[in-house]
Amino acid sequence: MITRTDRRLCPETPAFIFSKAAKTFIFLMLVTFWASAQVTKAPSYPLITHNPYLSIWSHSDTLSAVPTKHWTGAAHSLIGLVQVDGINYRFLGKEPERFKTILPASDEVSYTVNYTETEPKGDWTDTDYNASGWKTGKSPIGDNAGTDKTIWKTRDIWIRRTFTVNDVQAIKDPLLKISHDDDAEFWLNGKKIYSKKGVTNDYGLIDFDKDKLKSGVNVLAIHVVNTGGGARADAGIAEREPANTAFDRVAKQTSVTISATQTRYTFRAGGIALDLTFTSPLLLENLPLLSRPVSYISYAVRATDGKQHDVRLLTSASTDITVNKALQPVQASKITAGTLSVLKAGSKEQKVLGKKGDDMRIDWGFLYIGAQKTGGLSQYITSEKTALSSFASNKYTSTASSGTKLALNTVFSLGKVGSQKVSRFLTIGYDEKYSIQYFGANLRPWWNKSGNKAFTSELITAARDYAKVKTACNNFDARMYADARNSGGSKYADLCALAYRQSIAAHQLVESPKGELLWFSKENFSGGFINTVDVTYPSAPLFLIYNPKLMEGMLNGIFYYSESGKYNKDYAAHDLGTYPFANGQTYGEDMPVEESGNMIILTAAIAKIEGNASYAKKHWNILTRWAKYLTREGFDPKNQLCTDDFAGHLARNANLSVKAIMGIAAYAQMADQLGYKQVATEYRGIASQMASKWKEMASDGDHYSLTFSDKRTWSQKYNLVWDKVLDLGIFSQDVFDLESAYYMKKQNKFGLPLDSRKTYTKSDWIVWTATFAPKPEQFQALIEPVHAYSQATPTRVPLSDWHETTDGKQVGFQARSVVGGYFMKMLYDRTRK
């Protein structure tokens, strides 16, 4: 019998008794519906996503509204046109704005400046100021000895740059072009034109009043303050060129859906329908496929009006994808690989593993775009500026092979298209040659770990296996969404679908010289560190679920760092360096309790998922050292940083104390699995005693406080989730009940704040906090505002895990792997099976 609840699911179904077969059919139909439902809105849409360097996104709900970009915000332009009966419609991307240089910045030339690191007296910004006592230096200016020509390591720097403008009346639309770390102020001829608190990554372009310029000699004056971390000071002046409006006619986008591995769009234009799909086959159980950095762009065209239409498709990819800065010289060529025609491009310099840093793109290796050599295929190379016009005029001939800002163009001439679909696909991939430097050894990407493969063979394999890979991705996407929905509902499943590719694409897979798997994260827009332990920790649930061997790969490097004696401390390291150099910790301060607890807990999670503690046994000596440290120092932590380091130091942190207790209990659990019964009993006893004492010291009436010292405060105790996931049973149920009930009183529109100090939050921690909520309605109450944030944030970047709960704006961070933590509820359910 269809119940009242059943009828809400199937309101069109009459209330009468079905046969058993009919009931089964209805059930299967509902499951199919749930599995196929996917996300239709995101802060940014993943298109080509493989690793920190090959990661292209669209920051708009409409694919043709904005240029496509790298996760850092730099232009990595993909443009698509469909020509229907001679009329062109743009469906993918938009031509980036173009600019003419008035005063070059360091991405164009190394220029000379006067500078001082001592606060100047007088009106130092004025044109007539005497700066003869200042130093002279060349740009770039910053703290990176590998790339900067003037090294700046003090707090402040004052810079004067003199230049000449021949005819100011010829300049129509001037822009200040800036890149700085951190706070900066800018003056032109003694008049302030701009200031900003915080960093401007890559280059920002700021309009200013043309009247501030003059014909003749001008002075651009700059003051930059380094408040911590990296240091950089650069500025120039550009002029915006008139926009090209010739290709403003766009195809009408009728839908977009995001699933775990694919982003699908549909369009209508000139009597045809176009289905466009971006597939990055990041299937974690299949390491050869996961590690092969090749995505597919698929096209299917059909007529919608019963007529025949002449249809051609252009996909144009900018060589900006191959360089760190857009004006670096590139080289490009057309080659053949088996049955594929291939366009290939890369920087001229090819300084492999020549740079490290956070806001950085690759400028070594080569981009490949391949297509089957069928009738109607044309591939050719032009400048970016002429790519679209060459297509519109049917001139499919290469006009460039080197220079800057080239375009790799692929045209499918489909001929007459009727009601039956005509399909094509492209393969787009990137060969890094070498991906990571690991304690001095340059490591190739995992797909070519032996060094005996050509990237063209990977393209050929990818093209051959296209149908099989697409089927595997479709099946996985449906299964993952259904599993997530069963675990936490449709809004929770949406969050998991949004997180999947982003989390994976913040990693690179390599093999160590000893043959160990290394699955290295980049700490995107939070320092650029590699293999950061407190980034691994929140990311872990995704990889524990789908491939615990990758989870081992996230820990192997940190274990080696300590076990080799390179990091000889009683606690775990914070990181292994700055991406892509894993040569040793570069973060300026240790997080002893944080990282030691993380490493022990995650090793125990591997043992839980794999059903044995063999991985722990390999590392038992160092795990024991860390467990002893937690026993000595972890319960009432000193003034240490934790993973929420952006919130500052905090002594006697109650949530950090929970982590130490969980780490000790997890160590005891692994000891028990290994048959070390006496050790297990001892450390479980320590953890239990600490938990009892914790309840007393953190008690604050109807909740538990932020610190042991500060009452009438509160915080998310997200570390408690491991007591449930690992089934440790250390904290009594009333702790979970009390905290969860209290959180219900503290929610804002876009989520539960991290703690009582600020209204901002971390969305990954909210999901962890929700996972230990004792009531399903409490879980949903915590998840729904996070989902609302993902749908309504005004900050259009790959999902930020650090946002304001009041207005949904990004506070910091983006495109980070930590959103893999959204899978915590699924991990909890997996451990219950």
CSV table of N, CA and C in Angstrom, one decimal, residues 385-505:
chain,number,residue,atom,x,y,z
A,385,LYS,N,44.4,36.3,-30.5
A,385,LYS,CA,43.6,37.4,-30.9
A,385,LYS,C,42.9,37.1,-32.3
A,386,THR,N,43.5,36.2,-33.1
A,386,THR,CA,42.9,35.9,-34.4
A,386,THR,C,42.2,34.5,-34.4
A,387,ALA,N,42.2,33.8,-33.3
A,387,ALA,CA,41.7,32.5,-33.3
A,387,ALA,C,40.2,32.4,-33.8
A,388,LEU,N,39.4,33.3,-33.2
A,388,LEU,CA,37.9,33.2,-33.5
A,388,LEU,C,37.7,33.7,-34.9
A,389,SER,N,38.3,34.8,-35.3
A,389,SER,CA,38.1,35.3,-36.7
A,389,SER,C,38.6,34.3,-37.8
A,390,SER,N,39.6,33.5,-37.5
A,390,SER,CA,40.1,32.6,-38.5
A,390,SER,C,39.0,31.5,-38.7
A,391,PHE,N,38.4,31.1,-37.6
A,391,PHE,CA,37.3,30.1,-37.7
A,391,PHE,C,36.1,30.7,-38.4
A,392,ALA,N,35.8,31.9,-38.1
A,392,ALA,CA,34.6,32.5,-38.8
A,392,ALA,C,34.8,32.7,-40.3
A,393,SER,N,36.0,32.8,-40.7
A,393,SER,CA,36.3,33.0,-42.1
A,393,SER,C,36.8,31.7,-42.8
A,394,ASN,N,36.7,30.6,-42.0
A,394,ASN,CA,37.0,29.3,-42.6
A,394,ASN,C,38.5,29.2,-43.0
A,395,LYS,N,39.4,29.9,-42.3
A,395,LYS,CA,40.8,29.8,-42.6
A,395,LYS,C,41.5,29.0,-41.5
A,396,TYR,N,41.5,27.7,-41.7
A,396,TYR,CA,42.0,26.7,-40.7
A,396,TYR,C,43.5,26.4,-41.0
A,397,THR,N,44.3,27.5,-41.0
A,397,THR,CA,45.7,27.3,-41.3
A,397,THR,C,46.5,27.9,-40.2
A,398,SER,N,47.6,27.2,-39.8
A,398,SER,CA,48.5,27.7,-38.8
A,398,SER,C,49.2,29.0,-39.2
A,399,THR,N,49.2,30.0,-38.3
A,399,THR,CA,49.9,31.2,-38.7
A,399,THR,C,51.0,31.6,-37.6
A,400,ALA,N,51.2,30.7,-36.7
A,400,ALA,CA,52.2,30.9,-35.6
A,400,ALA,C,52.7,29.6,-35.1
A,401,SER,N,53.9,29.6,-34.6
A,401,SER,CA,54.5,28.4,-33.9
A,401,SER,C,55.3,28.8,-32.7
A,402,SER,N,55.4,30.1,-32.4
A,402,SER,CA,56.1,30.6,-31.2
A,402,SER,C,55.7,32.0,-31.0
A,403,GLY,N,56.0,32.5,-29.8
A,403,GLY,CA,55.6,33.8,-29.4
A,403,GLY,C,54.9,33.8,-28.0
A,404,THR,N,54.0,34.7,-27.8
A,404,THR,CA,53.2,34.7,-26.5
A,404,THR,C,51.7,34.6,-26.9
A,405,LYS,N,51.0,34.1,-26.0
A,405,LYS,CA,49.5,34.1,-26.1
A,405,LYS,C,49.0,33.5,-27.4
A,406,LEU,N,49.4,32.3,-27.7
A,406,LEU,CA,49.0,31.6,-28.9
A,406,LEU,C,47.7,30.8,-28.6
A,407,ALA,N,47.1,30.3,-29.6
A,407,ALA,CA,45.8,29.5,-29.5
A,407,ALA,C,46.0,28.2,-30.2
A,408,LEU,N,45.6,27.1,-29.6
A,408,LEU,CA,45.5,25.8,-30.2
A,408,LEU,C,44.1,25.5,-30.6
A,409,ASN,N,43.8,25.5,-31.9
A,409,ASN,CA,42.5,25.4,-32.4
A,409,ASN,C,42.1,24.1,-33.0
A,410,THR,N,41.0,23.5,-32.6
A,410,THR,CA,40.5,22.3,-33.2
A,410,THR,C,39.1,22.5,-33.8
A,411,VAL,N,38.9,22.2,-35.0
A,411,VAL,CA,37.6,22.4,-35.7
A,411,VAL,C,37.0,21.0,-36.1
A,412,PHE,N,35.8,20.7,-35.7
A,412,PHE,CA,35.0,19.6,-36.2
A,412,PHE,C,34.0,20.1,-37.2
A,413,SER,N,34.2,19.8,-38.5
A,413,SER,CA,33.1,20.1,-39.5
A,413,SER,C,32.2,18.9,-39.6
A,414,LEU,N,31.0,19.1,-39.1
A,414,LEU,CA,30.1,17.9,-38.9
A,414,LEU,C,29.3,17.7,-40.2
A,415,GLY,N,29.3,18.7,-41.1
A,415,GLY,CA,28.4,18.5,-42.3
A,415,GLY,C,27.0,18.8,-42.0
A,416,LYS,N,26.1,18.1,-42.7
A,416,LYS,CA,24.6,18.3,-42.5
A,416,LYS,C,24.2,17.5,-41.3
A,417,VAL,N,23.6,18.1,-40.3
A,417,VAL,CA,23.2,17.5,-39.1
A,417,VAL,C,21.6,17.5,-39.0
A,418,GLY,N,21.0,16.3,-38.8
A,418,GLY,CA,19.6,16.3,-38.7
A,418,GLY,C,19.2,15.9,-37.2
A,419,SER,N,18.1,15.1,-37.1
A,419,SER,CA,17.6,14.8,-35.8
A,419,SER,C,18.4,13.8,-35.1
A,420,GLN,N,19.3,13.1,-35.8
A,420,GLN,CA,20.1,12.1,-35.1
A,420,GLN,C,21.4,12.7,-34.7
A,421,LYS,N,21.8,12.4,-33.4
A,421,LYS,CA,23.0,13.0,-32.8
A,421,LYS,C,24.3,12.7,-33.6
A,422,VAL,N,25.1,13.7,-33.7
A,422,VAL,CA,26.5,13.5,-34.2
A,422,VAL,C,27.4,13.9,-33.1
A,423,SER,N,28.3,13.0,-32.8
A,423,SER,CA,29.2,13.1,-31.6
A,423,SER,C,30.6,13.2,-32.0
A,424,ARG,N,31.4,13.9,-31.2
A,424,ARG,CA,32.9,14.0,-31.3
A,424,ARG,C,33.4,14.2,-29.9
A,425,PHE,N,34.7,14.0,-29.7
A,425,PHE,CA,35.3,14.3,-28.5
A,425,PHE,C,36.8,14.7,-28.7
A,426,LEU,N,37.3,15.5,-27.7
A,426,LEU,CA,38.7,15.8,-27.6
A,426,LEU,C,39.3,15.2,-26.4
A,427,THR,N,40.6,14.9,-26.5
A,427,THR,CA,41.4,14.6,-25.3
A,427,THR,C,42.3,15.8,-25.0
A,428,ILE,N,42.4,16.2,-23.8
A,428,ILE,CA,43.2,17.3,-23.4
A,428,ILE,C,44.0,16.9,-22.2
A,429,GLY,N,45.3,17.0,-22.3
A,429,GLY,CA,46.2,16.5,-21.2
A,429,GLY,C,47.5,17.3,-21.1
A,430,TYR,N,48.2,17.0,-20.0
A,430,TYR,CA,49.4,17.7,-19.7
A,430,TYR,C,50.5,16.8,-19.2
A,431,ASP,N,51.7,16.8,-19.9
A,431,ASP,CA,52.8,16.0,-19.4
A,431,ASP,C,53.8,17.0,-18.7
A,432,GLU,N,53.9,16.8,-17.4
A,432,GLU,CA,54.7,17.6,-16.5
A,432,GLU,C,56.2,17.2,-16.6
A,433,LYS,N,56.5,16.1,-17.2
A,433,LYS,CA,57.9,15.5,-17.3
A,433,LYS,C,58.3,15.1,-15.9
A,434,TYR,N,58.5,16.0,-15.0
A,434,TYR,CA,58.8,15.7,-13.6
A,434,TYR,C,57.8,16.5,-12.8
A,435,SER,N,57.3,15.9,-11.7
A,435,SER,CA,56.2,16.6,-11.0
A,435,SER,C,56.6,17.1,-9.6
A,436,ILE,N,57.4,16.3,-8.9
A,436,ILE,CA,57.8,16.6,-7.5
A,436,ILE,C,59.3,16.4,-7.3
A,437,GLN,N,59.9,17.3,-6.5
A,437,GLN,CA,61.2,17.0,-6.0
A,437,GLN,C,61.1,16.5,-4.5
A,438,TYR,N,61.6,15.3,-4.3
A,438,TYR,CA,61.4,14.6,-3.0
A,438,TYR,C,62.8,14.4,-2.3
A,439,PHE,N,63.1,15.2,-1.4
A,439,PHE,CA,64.4,15.1,-0.7
A,439,PHE,C,65.5,15.0,-1.7
A,440,GLY,N,65.5,15.9,-2.7
A,440,GLY,CA,66.5,16.1,-3.7
A,440,GLY,C,66.3,15.3,-4.9
A,441,ALA,N,65.4,14.3,-4.9
A,441,ALA,CA,65.2,13.4,-6.1
A,441,ALA,C,64.0,13.9,-6.9
A,442,ASN,N,64.2,14.2,-8.2
A,442,ASN,CA,63.1,14.6,-9.0
A,442,ASN,C,62.3,13.4,-9.4
A,443,LEU,N,61.0,13.4,-9.1
A,443,LEU,CA,60.1,12.3,-9.4
A,443,LEU,C,59.2,12.6,-10.5
A,444,ARG,N,59.1,11.6,-11.4
A,444,ARG,CA,58.1,11.7,-12.5
A,444,ARG,C,56.7,11.4,-12.0
A,445,PRO,N,55.7,11.9,-12.8
A,445,PRO,CA,54.3,11.6,-12.4
A,445,PRO,C,54.1,10.0,-12.4
A,446,TRP,N,53.2,9.6,-11.6
A,446,TRP,CA,53.0,8.1,-11.4
A,446,TRP,C,52.8,7.4,-12.7
A,447,TRP,N,52.0,7.9,-13.6
A,447,TRP,CA,51.7,7.2,-14.9
A,447,TRP,C,53.0,6.9,-15.6
A,448,ASN,N,54.1,7.6,-15.4
A,448,ASN,CA,55.3,7.4,-16.1
A,448,ASN,C,56.5,7.3,-15.1
A,449,LYS,N,56.2,6.6,-14.0
A,449,LYS,CA,57.2,6.5,-12.9
A,449,LYS,C,58.5,5.8,-13.3
A,450,SER,N,58.4,4.9,-14.3
A,450,SER,CA,59.6,4.3,-14.8
A,450,SER,C,60.4,5.1,-15.8
A,451,GLY,N,59.7,6.1,-16.4
A,451,GLY,CA,60.3,6.9,-17.4
A,451,GLY,C,60.4,6.4,-18.7
A,452,ASN,N,59.6,5.3,-19.0
A,452,ASN,CA,59.7,4.7,-20.3
A,452,ASN,C,58.4,4.9,-21.2
A,453,LYS,N,57.6,5.8,-20.8
A,453,LYS,CA,56.4,6.0,-21.6
A,453,LYS,C,56.4,7.4,-22.2
A,454,ALA,N,55.8,7.4,-23.4
A,454,ALA,CA,55.6,8.7,-24.1
A,454,ALA,C,54.2,9.2,-23.8
A,455,PHE,N,54.0,10.5,-23.6
A,455,PHE,CA,52.7,11.0,-23.3
A,455,PHE,C,51.7,10.8,-24.5
A,456,THR,N,52.2,10.8,-25.7
A,456,THR,CA,51.3,10.5,-26.8
A,456,THR,C,50.7,9.1,-26.7
A,457,SER,N,51.4,8.2,-26.1
A,457,SER,CA,50.8,6.8,-25.9
A,457,SER,C,49.7,6.9,-24.9
A,458,GLU,N,49.7,7.8,-23.9
A,458,GLU,CA,48.7,8.0,-23.0
A,458,GLU,C,47.4,8.6,-23.7
A,459,LEU,N,47.7,9.5,-24.6
A,459,LEU,CA,46.6,10.1,-25.4
A,459,LEU,C,45.9,9.0,-26.2
A,460,ILE,N,46.7,8.2,-26.9
A,460,ILE,CA,46.1,7.1,-27.7
A,460,ILE,C,45.3,6.2,-26.9
A,461,THR,N,45.8,5.8,-25.7
A,461,THR,CA,45.0,4.9,-24.8
A,461,THR,C,43.8,5.6,-24.3
A,462,ALA,N,43.9,6.8,-24.0
A,462,ALA,CA,42.7,7.6,-23.5
A,462,ALA,C,41.6,7.6,-24.6
A,463,ALA,N,42.0,7.9,-25.8
A,463,ALA,CA,41.1,7.9,-26.9
A,463,ALA,C,40.5,6.6,-27.2
A,464,ARG,N,41.3,5.5,-27.2
A,464,ARG,CA,40.8,4.2,-27.4
A,464,ARG,C,39.8,3.7,-26.4
A,465,ASP,N,40.0,4.1,-25.1
A,465,ASP,CA,39.2,3.7,-24.0
A,465,ASP,C,38.1,4.7,-23.7
A,466,TYR,N,37.8,5.6,-24.6
A,466,TYR,CA,36.8,6.7,-24.3
A,466,TYR,C,35.5,6.2,-23.8
A,467,ALA,N,34.9,5.3,-24.6
A,467,ALA,CA,33.6,4.8,-24.3
A,467,ALA,C,33.6,4.0,-22.9
A,468,LYS,N,34.6,3.2,-22.7
A,468,LYS,CA,34.7,2.5,-21.5
A,468,LYS,C,34.9,3.4,-20.3
A,469,VAL,N,35.7,4.4,-20.4
A,469,VAL,CA,36.0,5.3,-19.3
A,469,VAL,C,34.7,6.1,-19.0
A,470,LYS,N,34.0,6.6,-20.1
A,470,LYS,CA,32.8,7.4,-19.8
A,470,LYS,C,31.8,6.5,-19.1
A,471,THR,N,31.6,5.3,-19.5
A,471,THR,CA,30.7,4.4,-18.8
A,471,THR,C,31.1,4.2,-17.3
A,472,ALA,N,32.3,4.0,-17.1
A,472,ALA,CA,32.8,3.9,-15.7
A,472,ALA,C,32.5,5.1,-14.9
A,473,CYS,N,32.7,6.3,-15.5
A,473,CYS,CA,32.5,7.6,-14.8
A,473,CYS,C,31.0,7.8,-14.5
A,474,ASN,N,30.2,7.5,-15.5
A,474,ASN,CA,28.7,7.6,-15.3
A,474,ASN,C,28.2,6.7,-14.2
A,475,ASN,N,28.7,5.4,-14.2
A,475,ASN,CA,28.3,4.5,-13.1
A,475,ASN,C,28.8,5.0,-11.7
A,476,PHE,N,30.0,5.4,-11.7
A,476,PHE,CA,30.5,5.9,-10.4
A,476,PHE,C,29.8,7.1,-9.9
A,477,ASP,N,29.5,8.1,-10.8
A,477,ASP,CA,28.8,9.3,-10.4
A,477,ASP,C,27.4,9.0,-9.8
A,478,ALA,N,26.7,8.1,-10.4
A,478,ALA,CA,25.4,7.7,-9.9
A,478,ALA,C,25.5,7.0,-8.6
A,479,ARG,N,26.5,6.1,-8.5
A,479,ARG,CA,26.6,5.3,-7.3
A,479,ARG,C,27.1,6.2,-6.1
A,480,MET,N,28.0,7.1,-6.4
A,480,MET,CA,28.5,8.0,-5.3
A,480,MET,C,27.4,8.9,-4.8
A,481,TYR,N,26.6,9.4,-5.7
A,481,TYR,CA,25.5,10.3,-5.3
A,481,TYR,C,24.4,9.6,-4.5
A,482,ALA,N,24.1,8.4,-5.0
A,482,ALA,CA,23.1,7.6,-4.3
A,482,ALA,C,23.6,7.2,-2.9
A,483,ASP,N,24.9,6.8,-2.8
A,483,ASP,CA,25.4,6.5,-1.5
A,483,ASP,C,25.4,7.7,-0.5
A,484,ALA,N,25.8,8.8,-1.1
A,484,ALA,CA,25.8,10.1,-0.2
A,484,ALA,C,24.4,10.5,0.2
A,485,ARG,N,23.5,10.3,-0.7
A,485,ARG,CA,22.1,10.6,-0.4
A,485,ARG,C,21.5,9.7,0.7
A,486,ASN,N,21.8,8.4,0.5
A,486,ASN,CA,21.4,7.5,1.6
A,486,ASN,C,22.0,7.8,2.9
A,487,SER,N,23.2,8.3,2.9
A,487,SER,CA,24.0,8.6,4.1
A,487,SER,C,23.4,9.9,4.8
A,488,GLY,N,23.2,10.9,4.0
A,488,GLY,CA,22.9,12.2,4.6
A,488,GLY,C,21.8,13.1,3.9
A,489,GLY,N,21.1,12.5,2.9
A,489,GLY,CA,20.1,13.3,2.2
A,489,GLY,C,20.7,14.0,1.0
A,490,SER,N,19.8,14.6,0.2
A,490,SER,CA,20.1,15.2,-1.1
A,490,SER,C,21.1,16.4,-1.0
A,491,LYS,N,20.9,17.2,0.0
A,491,LYS,CA,21.7,18.4,0.2
A,491,LYS,C,23.1,18.0,0.6
A,492,TYR,N,23.2,16.9,1.4
A,492,TYR,CA,24.5,16.4,1.7
A,492,TYR,C,25.2,15.8,0.5
A,493,ALA,N,24.4,15.1,-0.3
A,493,ALA,CA,25.0,14.5,-1.5
A,493,ALA,C,25.4,15.5,-2.5
A,494,ASP,N,24.7,16.7,-2.6
A,494,ASP,CA,25.2,17.8,-3.4
A,494,ASP,C,26.6,18.2,-3.0
A,495,LEU,N,26.8,18.4,-1.7
A,495,LEU,CA,28.1,18.9,-1.2
A,495,LEU,C,29.2,17.9,-1.5
A,496,CYS,N,28.9,16.6,-1.5
A,496,CYS,CA,29.9,15.6,-1.8
A,496,CYS,C,30.2,15.6,-3.3
A,497,ALA,N,29.2,15.8,-4.1
A,497,ALA,CA,29.5,15.9,-5.6
A,497,ALA,C,30.3,17.2,-5.9
A,498,LEU,N,30.0,18.3,-5.2
A,498,LEU,CA,30.8,19.5,-5.4
A,498,LEU,C,32.3,19.3,-5.0
A,499,ALA,N,32.5,18.5,-3.9
A,499,ALA,CA,33.8,18.4,-3.3
A,499,ALA,C,34.7,17.4,-4.0
A,500,TYR,N,34.1,16.4,-4.7
A,500,TYR,CA,34.9,15.3,-5.2
A,500,TYR,C,36.1,15.7,-6.1
A,501,ARG,N,35.9,16.3,-7.2
A,501,ARG,CA,37.0,16.6,-8.1
A,501,ARG,C,37.9,17.7,-7.5
A,502,GLN,N,37.3,18.6,-6.8
A,502,GLN,CA,38.2,19.7,-6.2
A,502,GLN,C,39.2,19.1,-5.2
A,503,SER,N,38.8,18.2,-4.4
A,503,SER,CA,39.7,17.6,-3.4
A,503,SER,C,40.8,16.8,-4.1
A,504,ILE,N,40.4,16.0,-5.0
A,504,ILE,CA,41.4,15.1,-5.7
A,504,ILE,C,42.4,15.9,-6.5
A,505,ALA,N,41.9,17.0,-7.2
A,505,ALA,CA,42.7,17.8,-8.1
A,505,ALA,C,43.7,18.7,-7.3
